Amino acid sequence: MELKYIPKDIEEKWQSCWEEAASFAVTEDQDKKKYYLLEMFPYPSGRIHMGHVRNYSIGDVVGRFKKMRGFNVLHPMGWDAFGMPAENAAIQNKSHPAKWTHENIDYMRGQLKKMGLSYDWGRELATCDVAYYRWEQKIFLEMLAKGLAYKKTSFVNWCPKCETVLANEQVEDGACWRCDSEVKQKELDQWFFRITDYAEELLDWTFKLPGWPERVLVMQRNWIGKSIGCEIDFPLEGRSESVKVFTTRQDTVFGATFMSLAPEHPLAQQLTTPDRKAEVDAFIEKVKKTDRIKRTAEDFEKEGVFTGSYCINPLTKARMPVYLANFVLTDYGTGAVMAVPTHDQRDFEFARKYSLPLQVVIQPEGESLDTATMKAAFTETGTLVNSGRFDGLKSDAAKEAIADYLEQEGIGKKTVNFRLRDWGISRQRYWGNPIPVIYCENCGVVPVPEKDLPVRLPMDVEFSGEGGSPLAKLDSFVNCTCPTCGKAARRETDTMDTFVESSWYFLRYCCPDFQDGPLDRKRVDYWMSVDQYIGGIEHAVLHLLYARFFTKVLRDLGYVSCDEPFTNLLTQGMVIKDGTKMSKSKGNVVDPNALIERYGADTARLFSLFAAPPEKDLDWSDQGVDGSFRFINRVWKLVHDRLDLVKNAAAPDLATLTAEERTLRRAVHKTIKKVTEDIEERFHFNTAIASIMELLNTLQPADLQTPQYGAVMKEALETTVLLLAPFVPHVSEELWQRLGNTTPLSRTAWPEYDRDAVVDEEILVVVQVNGKLRTRITVSAGTSMEELEKCALADEKVLPFLEGKQVRKVICVPGKLINIVAA
């Protein structure tokens, strides 16, 4: 039998065996406890990278472990296949995004299979396939019927390079999340999903997901941004309308001295007097070119312009000038802010810049603020002054009293506001799911009838890279007949945000072959929720928030029973090389293909799992890769060196084991216990692997001349292989077979440790007198407390310190120490 370890031959052999046997294909089984494991599916960019290797290796350990523990494990894979990169690549390469995408999928599928991942490939899906996106169109229509999908004109985030709209969540530090281009503001007709209808529930559930990292939950809470306060109406001078504001500091309303509107506010132009129009128009144009994130940054210069109009403070009756301000956003609150410069820092800076009045209405404890000497706003709570009937009240009490008064007088009301805005899903690009809507001059917006679904994305398009989506220029797609009146009409040419596809793919995995609707309720209810989800922290307020929203919508539409999609979430760390994240632009990329070709997939997996805990960043190390390869070779050699010894060995007779055999067996079962706990309870794969390495160090030199040494060593070798199986499955399967086992590891149970075997025969106990170390004694495991006390009190090194003293009490910490208190 060949003794040399040749990864390529072994890995190809077992990958072929797993595929032929459909080893990881599953169906619903009510007699088994299910376990749904999922890593975030990849975009088919063309090549997997080391981040993929790490992410999918982490998931594969969990999947294989749970399968060996007797769970019915669903572990699927698919492709997040729509999106701008494919379209941009098609333009650059004069290809078609469908061709480019499917070629990449084929190549990446082959790469993933070479990693030996335990996927149920029979459930594979690609979101660009009509078999998938047709059902998404049906869901859209149901959301439209429920009022959860709607169209409106609004200012949106526009990426000039990608030539499309971006959701707020897709703007990162003022730049496009895909191409890093500076994002502009643009007014367009757009389709939205009413995610704000679920804001309260989305927030509430962040306190009911103990299996999620607190960091992610906090990020979502902050993004949802619940604020409890008041809406207050400020009448406009000389007009019948009012400006409505939202504030959480109604206790400061008596200090409001001017009004700030967002430049995009509907009243901005109406309130501009003729003499102010030129300056106001110039200011609005300037703000349109400024990123919305920058506008709200604390260090951003506050600028504004006077409209020429005034409103009235409903409590002081003071005349307040109405300004447009660059730091006020139209889609946060009401788009209008009552400016209280003494108690809000932005308002303070603005008022100083434009010489606007200040009025102190909150005094801190033991101080007296003076507007003439204030260097900054006082933003804490305190005692009300200059506030009429509310003078002398503490801020919290004043908030309640003023809120009640506003409601009594009909000039305001208590309300809750959310930072979260509705999800804009329109994208002005071709490579996406067509929005199933028709526009008719007679009938208006008409949903495509369900019988006419799917609205197929046409393949006969030309890509020039200019002038926006080619869909809008394709007459055969645009021109259609109104399904209501039969007259000429036109199709919607916007496609859906690709985050729509990734918001429900995990549900479709449960029933990818279902033809009668988006989801098979019975099968989905068996598998959902996902027990363990694995992916990057960068999706905290993108994919993860949208997926939670979509799950709740589909629950309310009757498709699923679960409230939340993911029970447990692991956000893995990045792969770091030369001090920075691996990226092509930095030239520090390690090619997984070259790594697997040289060392094998098992080595690539082992290094990525051993080098750091899953949630931490992994520092790349060539020496670490070599070390992982050497360890696998050591295991390989140990098994083959002992094959003749263990070939015909039976199970050990535990009653007749020698002390040396018991010691060796104890090391084996302690390792089973440690590895099991590290995987199951903590996902500490690095420490689990380290304990297997320690076991190997114990086994390698072991060469006992005892009756049952062969039997104990056989158990040790088989256990080592079983424990390694989730981490390095190919070499483990091969060694398992060479040890004489005919049932593959994929159908073999995980080992259970022998509780009696892991108990040490002797324990070392520290003995103190009055808290000071006096000796150490060795006793048999299981020695009673009474016997321990007798041993300690009779010890020859302890007796001198007790001479002439009375023992008051003896404190025992079982298995650790005894403290004798004497006086």
Short mmCIF file of C-alpha atoms in Angstrom, two decimals, residues 277-675:
data_model
loop_
_atom_site.label_atom_id
_atom_site.label_comp_id
_atom_site.label_asym_id
_atom_site.label_seq_id
_atom_site.Cartn_x
_atom_site.Cartn_y
_atom_site.Cartn_z
CA LYS A 277 -34.54 83.40 -4.84
CA ALA A 278 -31.14 83.63 -6.57
CA GLU A 279 -29.21 82.97 -3.37
CA VAL A 280 -31.55 80.16 -2.30
CA ASP A 281 -31.41 78.44 -5.71
CA ALA A 282 -27.61 78.55 -5.70
CA PHE A 283 -27.52 77.09 -2.20
CA ILE A 284 -29.90 74.26 -3.13
CA GLU A 285 -27.76 73.33 -6.15
CA LYS A 286 -24.65 73.29 -3.99
CA VAL A 287 -26.25 70.98 -1.43
CA LYS A 288 -27.47 68.60 -4.16
CA LYS A 289 -23.83 67.93 -5.00
CA THR A 290 -22.94 67.18 -1.38
CA ASP A 291 -23.07 63.67 0.00
CA ARG A 292 -25.82 63.18 2.58
CA ILE A 293 -23.51 61.37 5.00
CA LYS A 294 -21.04 64.26 4.98
CA ARG A 295 -23.90 66.69 5.59
CA THR A 296 -24.64 65.13 8.99
CA ALA A 297 -21.02 64.71 10.10
CA GLU A 298 -20.13 66.64 13.25
CA ASP A 299 -17.04 68.23 11.66
CA PHE A 300 -18.87 69.29 8.48
CA GLU A 301 -19.15 73.08 8.10
CA LYS A 302 -22.69 74.21 8.84
CA GLU A 303 -24.06 76.47 6.12
CA GLY A 304 -27.47 77.91 5.31
CA VAL A 305 -29.47 80.59 3.60
CA PHE A 306 -32.40 82.74 4.75
CA THR A 307 -35.60 82.14 2.76
CA GLY A 308 -37.09 85.54 3.55
CA SER A 309 -40.01 83.96 5.45
CA TYR A 310 -40.86 83.54 9.13
CA CYS A 311 -42.73 81.11 11.34
CA ILE A 312 -44.12 81.58 14.85
CA ASN A 313 -42.96 79.72 17.96
CA PRO A 314 -46.31 78.34 19.21
CA LEU A 315 -45.31 78.71 22.89
CA THR A 316 -43.38 82.00 22.95
CA LYS A 317 -45.20 83.59 19.98
CA ALA A 318 -41.79 84.83 18.87
CA ARG A 319 -41.10 85.45 15.18
CA MET A 320 -38.57 82.88 13.90
CA PRO A 321 -36.68 83.30 10.58
CA VAL A 322 -36.84 80.22 8.32
CA TYR A 323 -33.46 79.09 6.97
CA LEU A 324 -32.39 76.26 4.71
CA ALA A 325 -29.51 74.36 6.34
CA ASN A 326 -27.13 71.86 4.76
CA PHE A 327 -27.13 69.59 7.82
CA VAL A 328 -30.91 68.95 7.76
CA LEU A 329 -32.07 65.93 5.74
CA THR A 330 -35.52 65.76 4.21
CA ASP A 331 -35.96 62.05 4.96
CA TYR A 332 -35.07 62.21 8.64
CA GLY A 333 -37.83 63.29 10.99
CA THR A 334 -39.95 65.81 9.09
CA GLY A 335 -37.11 67.50 7.23
CA ALA A 336 -37.51 70.53 9.51
CA VAL A 337 -35.70 71.31 12.76
CA MET A 338 -36.67 73.82 15.44
CA ALA A 339 -33.31 75.43 16.11
CA VAL A 340 -32.38 75.86 19.77
CA PRO A 341 -28.83 77.25 19.56
CA THR A 342 -28.16 77.30 23.31
CA HIS A 343 -28.88 73.58 23.64
CA ASP A 344 -27.83 72.00 20.33
CA GLN A 345 -24.26 72.30 19.07
CA ARG A 346 -25.10 72.39 15.35
CA ASP A 347 -27.68 75.10 15.96
CA PHE A 348 -25.17 76.96 18.15
CA GLU A 349 -22.52 77.01 15.39
CA PHE A 350 -25.13 78.01 12.82
CA ALA A 351 -26.51 80.83 14.99
CA ARG A 352 -23.05 82.25 15.70
CA LYS A 353 -22.21 82.14 11.99
CA TYR A 354 -25.37 83.97 10.92
CA SER A 355 -25.80 86.21 14.00
CA LEU A 356 -29.08 84.64 15.06
CA PRO A 357 -30.54 85.09 18.57
CA LEU A 358 -29.85 82.73 21.50
CA GLN A 359 -32.10 82.08 24.49
CA VAL A 360 -31.07 79.93 27.46
CA VAL A 361 -33.93 77.73 28.69
CA ILE A 362 -32.04 74.96 30.54
CA GLN A 363 -29.68 75.74 33.40
CA PRO A 364 -27.20 73.12 34.65
CA GLU A 365 -26.99 72.29 38.34
CA GLY A 366 -25.06 74.99 40.22
CA GLU A 367 -24.34 77.15 37.15
CA SER A 368 -25.91 80.10 35.34
CA LEU A 369 -25.42 80.13 31.57
CA ASP A 370 -25.01 83.48 29.82
CA THR A 371 -25.50 83.70 26.04
CA ALA A 372 -22.86 86.41 25.83
CA THR A 373 -20.12 84.14 27.18
CA MET A 374 -21.21 80.68 25.99
CA LYS A 375 -18.51 78.89 23.97
CA ALA A 376 -20.65 75.88 23.14
CA ALA A 377 -24.21 74.64 23.51
CA PHE A 378 -25.28 73.04 26.81
CA THR A 379 -26.80 69.78 25.62
CA GLU A 380 -27.39 67.97 28.91
CA THR A 381 -30.53 68.02 31.03
CA GLY A 382 -31.10 70.50 33.84
CA THR A 383 -33.70 72.90 35.21
CA LEU A 384 -36.01 74.95 32.99
CA VAL A 385 -35.80 78.76 32.94
CA ASN A 386 -37.38 81.35 30.66
CA SER A 387 -40.06 78.74 29.94
CA GLY A 388 -43.23 80.31 31.36
CA ARG A 389 -45.36 77.98 33.46
CA PHE A 390 -42.70 75.26 33.18
CA ASP A 391 -39.93 77.18 34.94
CA GLY A 392 -38.29 75.23 37.73
CA LEU A 393 -39.12 71.80 36.35
CA LYS A 394 -36.36 69.29 35.73
CA SER A 395 -35.90 68.39 32.06
CA ASP A 396 -37.46 64.91 32.26
CA ALA A 397 -40.55 66.19 34.09
CA ALA A 398 -40.76 69.15 31.68
CA LYS A 399 -40.71 66.84 28.66
CA GLU A 400 -43.84 65.09 29.90
CA ALA A 401 -45.58 68.29 30.98
CA ILE A 402 -44.86 70.16 27.75
CA ALA A 403 -45.89 67.13 25.64
CA ASP A 404 -49.22 67.00 27.50
CA TYR A 405 -49.71 70.75 27.05
CA LEU A 406 -48.98 70.59 23.30
CA GLU A 407 -51.61 67.87 22.89
CA GLN A 408 -54.17 69.77 25.00
CA GLU A 409 -53.68 72.90 22.91
CA GLY A 410 -53.77 70.99 19.61
CA ILE A 411 -50.38 72.28 18.51
CA GLY A 412 -48.43 69.05 18.87
CA LYS A 413 -48.51 65.40 19.88
CA LYS A 414 -46.35 62.69 21.38
CA THR A 415 -44.84 60.51 18.68
CA VAL A 416 -42.12 58.03 17.84
CA ASN A 417 -39.67 58.59 15.02
CA PHE A 418 -37.28 56.19 13.31
CA ARG A 419 -34.03 56.92 11.51
CA LEU A 420 -34.76 53.99 9.20
CA ARG A 421 -36.12 55.02 5.81
CA ASP A 422 -38.00 52.93 3.26
CA TRP A 423 -35.84 50.75 1.04
CA GLY A 424 -35.41 52.15 -2.47
CA ILE A 425 -35.19 49.11 -4.75
CA SER A 426 -35.19 50.67 -8.26
CA ARG A 427 -31.95 50.24 -10.16
CA GLN A 428 -31.36 51.80 -13.57
CA ARG A 429 -29.35 48.85 -14.80
CA TYR A 430 -29.98 45.86 -17.03
CA TRP A 431 -28.59 42.87 -15.13
CA GLY A 432 -31.28 42.50 -12.51
CA ASN A 433 -34.81 41.24 -11.92
CA PRO A 434 -37.36 43.22 -14.01
CA ILE A 435 -39.93 45.03 -11.87
CA PRO A 436 -43.28 43.51 -13.02
CA VAL A 437 -45.21 46.72 -13.67
CA ILE A 438 -46.76 48.28 -16.78
CA TYR A 439 -47.56 51.96 -17.39
CA CYS A 440 -50.71 52.82 -19.28
CA GLU A 441 -51.88 56.34 -20.16
CA ASN A 442 -55.47 55.34 -19.36
CA CYS A 443 -55.00 53.01 -16.41
CA GLY A 444 -51.84 54.37 -14.78
CA VAL A 445 -49.61 51.89 -12.95
CA VAL A 446 -50.79 48.35 -13.73
CA PRO A 447 -49.31 45.22 -12.08
CA VAL A 448 -48.37 42.48 -14.53
CA PRO A 449 -51.00 39.73 -14.07
CA GLU A 450 -49.68 36.68 -12.27
CA LYS A 451 -50.55 34.49 -15.26
CA ASP A 452 -48.12 36.55 -17.36
CA LEU A 453 -45.18 36.00 -15.03
CA PRO A 454 -42.32 35.81 -15.34
CA VAL A 455 -41.36 39.06 -17.01
CA ARG A 456 -38.22 37.66 -18.57
CA LEU A 457 -35.05 39.68 -18.78
CA PRO A 458 -34.39 39.83 -22.53
CA MET A 459 -31.06 38.46 -23.73
CA ASP A 460 -30.95 40.38 -27.04
CA VAL A 461 -29.44 43.60 -25.72
CA GLU A 462 -26.37 45.60 -26.70
CA PHE A 463 -23.97 47.08 -24.18
CA SER A 464 -22.25 50.32 -25.04
CA GLY A 465 -21.59 51.50 -21.50
CA GLU A 466 -23.29 54.82 -22.19
CA GLY A 467 -26.76 56.22 -21.75
CA GLY A 468 -27.94 54.05 -18.87
CA SER A 469 -29.74 50.72 -19.05
CA PRO A 470 -30.10 49.14 -22.50
CA LEU A 471 -33.53 47.90 -21.41
CA ALA A 472 -34.98 51.37 -21.89
CA LYS A 473 -33.83 51.33 -25.53
CA LEU A 474 -35.18 47.87 -26.35
CA ASP A 475 -38.55 48.43 -28.01
CA SER A 476 -39.42 44.73 -27.96
CA PHE A 477 -39.23 44.82 -24.19
CA VAL A 478 -40.60 48.30 -23.46
CA ASN A 479 -43.63 48.26 -25.75
CA CYS A 480 -46.50 46.08 -24.58
CA THR A 481 -50.27 45.96 -24.18
CA CYS A 482 -52.08 47.11 -21.06
CA PRO A 483 -53.58 44.00 -19.42
CA THR A 484 -56.51 46.08 -18.14
CA CYS A 485 -57.69 48.09 -21.16
CA GLY A 486 -55.82 46.44 -24.03
CA LYS A 487 -54.25 49.70 -25.28
CA ALA A 488 -50.61 50.34 -26.02
CA ALA A 489 -48.50 50.61 -22.89
CA ARG A 490 -44.88 50.41 -21.77
CA ARG A 491 -43.02 48.27 -19.27
CA GLU A 492 -41.05 49.43 -16.26
CA THR A 493 -37.37 49.35 -17.28
CA ASP A 494 -35.88 49.59 -13.79
CA THR A 495 -34.70 46.34 -12.24
CA MET A 496 -34.69 45.39 -8.56
CA ASP A 497 -31.82 46.01 -6.19
CA THR A 498 -29.81 42.77 -6.01
CA PHE A 499 -30.24 42.78 -2.24
CA VAL A 500 -33.84 41.74 -2.90
CA GLU A 501 -32.61 38.40 -4.26
CA SER A 502 -30.37 37.79 -1.24
CA SER A 503 -33.22 38.64 1.14
CA TRP A 504 -35.01 35.30 0.65
CA TYR A 505 -32.62 32.85 -1.06
CA PHE A 506 -32.17 30.93 2.21
CA LEU A 507 -35.91 30.17 2.14
CA ARG A 508 -35.85 28.94 -1.45
CA TYR A 509 -33.03 26.52 -0.59
CA CYS A 510 -35.62 24.62 1.47
CA CYS A 511 -37.63 23.82 -1.67
CA PRO A 512 -35.70 24.80 -4.83
CA ASP A 513 -37.69 22.43 -7.01
CA PHE A 514 -41.13 23.72 -5.95
CA GLN A 515 -43.10 24.81 -9.01
CA ASP A 516 -46.40 26.00 -7.54
CA GLY A 517 -45.19 29.15 -5.84
CA PRO A 518 -42.22 30.86 -4.24
CA LEU A 519 -42.11 28.49 -1.25
CA ASP A 520 -43.42 25.13 -0.10
CA ARG A 521 -44.73 26.01 3.37
CA LYS A 522 -44.41 22.48 4.76
CA ARG A 523 -40.77 22.05 3.80
CA VAL A 524 -39.82 25.60 4.77
CA ASP A 525 -41.39 25.16 8.19
CA TYR A 526 -39.34 21.98 8.72
CA TRP A 527 -36.00 23.65 7.97
CA MET A 528 -36.40 27.26 9.09
CA SER A 529 -35.00 29.14 10.86
CA VAL A 530 -31.36 28.84 9.80
CA ASP A 531 -29.61 27.42 12.86
CA GLN A 532 -26.20 28.85 12.03
CA TYR A 533 -25.47 31.64 9.55
CA ILE A 534 -21.90 32.64 8.72
CA GLY A 535 -20.74 35.76 6.92
CA GLY A 536 -19.04 39.13 7.07
CA ILE A 537 -19.72 41.98 9.48
CA GLU A 538 -19.97 44.33 6.48
CA HIS A 539 -23.51 43.08 5.89
CA ALA A 540 -24.81 44.13 9.33
CA VAL A 541 -27.15 46.85 8.03
CA LEU A 542 -27.41 45.71 4.44
CA HIS A 543 -28.20 42.08 3.76
CA LEU A 544 -28.91 41.09 7.36
CA LEU A 545 -31.46 43.84 7.95
CA TYR A 546 -33.16 43.29 4.59
CA ALA A 547 -33.31 39.51 5.11
CA ARG A 548 -34.98 40.03 8.49
CA PHE A 549 -37.51 42.40 6.92
CA PHE A 550 -38.28 40.05 4.03
CA THR A 551 -38.78 37.09 6.36
CA LYS A 552 -41.39 39.05 8.32
CA VAL A 553 -43.14 40.12 5.12
CA LEU A 554 -43.27 36.53 3.85
CA ARG A 555 -44.58 35.43 7.24
CA ASP A 556 -47.39 37.96 6.96
CA LEU A 557 -48.09 36.83 3.40
CA GLY A 558 -48.50 33.27 4.70
CA TYR A 559 -45.38 31.70 3.23
CA VAL A 560 -43.41 31.00 6.42
CA SER A 561 -44.03 30.56 10.13
CA CYS A 562 -40.78 31.91 11.56
CA ASP A 563 -40.32 35.48 12.76
CA GLU A 564 -36.58 35.67 12.20
CA PRO A 565 -34.41 34.02 9.53
CA PHE A 566 -31.20 33.30 11.47
CA THR A 567 -31.05 31.88 15.00
CA ASN A 568 -27.28 32.15 15.37
CA LEU A 569 -24.89 34.39 13.48
CA LEU A 570 -21.10 34.14 13.23
CA THR A 571 -19.25 37.06 11.64
CA GLN A 572 -15.85 35.74 10.65
CA GLY A 573 -12.72 37.85 10.62
CA MET A 574 -10.77 38.91 7.54
CA VAL A 575 -7.67 37.30 6.07
CA ILE A 576 -4.74 39.67 6.61
CA LYS A 577 -1.38 39.62 4.81
CA ASP A 578 1.44 42.11 5.26
CA GLY A 579 -0.69 44.00 7.77
CA THR A 580 -3.71 44.64 5.53
CA LYS A 581 -6.70 42.79 4.16
CA MET A 582 -5.90 40.71 1.11
CA SER A 583 -6.84 42.56 -2.10
CA LYS A 584 -5.69 42.67 -5.70
CA SER A 585 -5.06 46.42 -5.50
CA LYS A 586 -2.58 45.89 -2.65
CA GLY A 587 -0.85 42.98 -4.37
CA ASN A 588 -0.99 40.76 -1.30
CA VAL A 589 -3.35 38.07 -2.58
CA VAL A 590 -2.68 34.37 -2.08
CA ASP A 591 -4.24 32.27 -4.86
CA PRO A 592 -6.26 29.37 -3.37
CA ASN A 593 -5.76 27.38 -6.58
CA ALA A 594 -1.98 27.49 -6.24
CA LEU A 595 -2.23 26.68 -2.53
CA ILE A 596 -4.46 23.65 -3.12
CA GLU A 597 -2.33 22.49 -6.04
CA ARG A 598 0.82 22.51 -3.92
CA TYR A 599 -0.44 21.43 -0.51
CA GLY A 600 -3.95 20.07 -1.03
CA ALA A 601 -7.33 21.31 0.13
CA ASP A 602 -6.97 19.71 3.57
CA THR A 603 -3.89 21.81 4.31
CA ALA A 604 -5.61 25.00 3.11
CA ARG A 605 -8.59 24.21 5.32
CA LEU A 606 -6.49 23.23 8.34
CA PHE A 607 -4.37 26.39 8.24
CA SER A 608 -7.38 28.71 7.87
CA LEU A 609 -9.05 26.99 10.85
CA PHE A 610 -5.99 26.69 13.10
CA ALA A 611 -4.41 30.12 12.64
CA ALA A 612 -7.10 32.08 14.52
CA PRO A 613 -10.56 31.73 16.08
CA PRO A 614 -13.30 32.22 13.42
CA GLU A 615 -14.43 35.64 14.63
CA LYS A 616 -10.88 37.08 14.66
CA ASP A 617 -8.77 38.29 11.75
CA LEU A 618 -6.39 35.67 10.38
CA ASP A 619 -2.78 36.70 9.75
CA TRP A 620 -1.43 34.87 6.73
CA SER A 621 1.73 32.86 7.36
CA ASP A 622 3.61 30.73 4.83
CA GLN A 623 5.26 28.98 7.76
CA GLY A 624 1.82 28.25 9.20
CA VAL A 625 0.76 26.60 5.95
CA ASP A 626 3.93 24.48 5.94
CA GLY A 627 3.27 23.55 9.57
CA SER A 628 -0.27 22.42 8.77
CA PHE A 629 1.01 20.28 5.90
CA ARG A 630 3.67 18.71 8.14
CA PHE A 631 1.07 17.90 10.78
CA ILE A 632 -1.12 16.04 8.27
CA ASN A 633 1.96 14.10 7.15
CA ARG A 634 2.71 13.19 10.78
CA VAL A 635 -0.82 11.82 11.20
CA TRP A 636 -0.47 9.94 7.91
CA LYS A 637 2.86 8.39 9.01
CA LEU A 638 1.64 7.52 12.52
CA VAL A 639 -1.32 5.56 11.17
CA HIS A 640 0.73 3.69 8.59
CA ASP A 641 3.52 2.91 11.07
CA ARG A 642 0.95 1.28 13.39
CA LEU A 643 -1.21 -0.48 10.79
CA ASP A 644 0.28 -3.93 11.37
CA LEU A 645 -0.05 -3.47 15.13
CA VAL A 646 -3.73 -2.52 15.10
CA LYS A 647 -4.94 -4.45 12.05
CA ASN A 648 -6.47 -7.37 13.95
CA ALA A 649 -6.86 -5.71 17.33
CA ALA A 650 -10.20 -6.00 19.14
CA ALA A 651 -11.76 -3.44 21.43
CA PRO A 652 -9.80 -3.11 24.70
CA ASP A 653 -10.97 -4.94 27.83
CA LEU A 654 -11.27 -1.99 30.18
CA ALA A 655 -11.24 -4.10 33.33
CA THR A 656 -7.77 -5.50 32.66
CA LEU A 657 -5.91 -2.44 31.29
CA THR A 658 -2.48 -1.74 32.73
CA ALA A 659 -1.68 1.66 34.27
CA GLU A 660 0.23 2.69 31.11
CA GLU A 661 -2.67 1.63 28.89
CA ARG A 662 -5.13 3.53 31.07
CA THR A 663 -2.95 6.64 30.88
CA LEU A 664 -2.80 6.43 27.10
CA ARG A 665 -6.54 5.86 26.84
CA ARG A 666 -7.20 8.73 29.25
CA ALA A 667 -5.36 11.12 26.89
CA VAL A 668 -7.53 9.92 24.00
CA HIS A 669 -10.82 10.45 25.81
CA LYS A 670 -9.80 13.79 27.28
CA THR A 671 -9.13 14.90 23.72
CA ILE A 672 -12.57 13.70 22.58
CA LYS A 673 -14.13 15.75 25.38
CA LYS A 674 -12.07 18.86 24.60
CA VAL A 675 -12.60 18.78 20.83
#
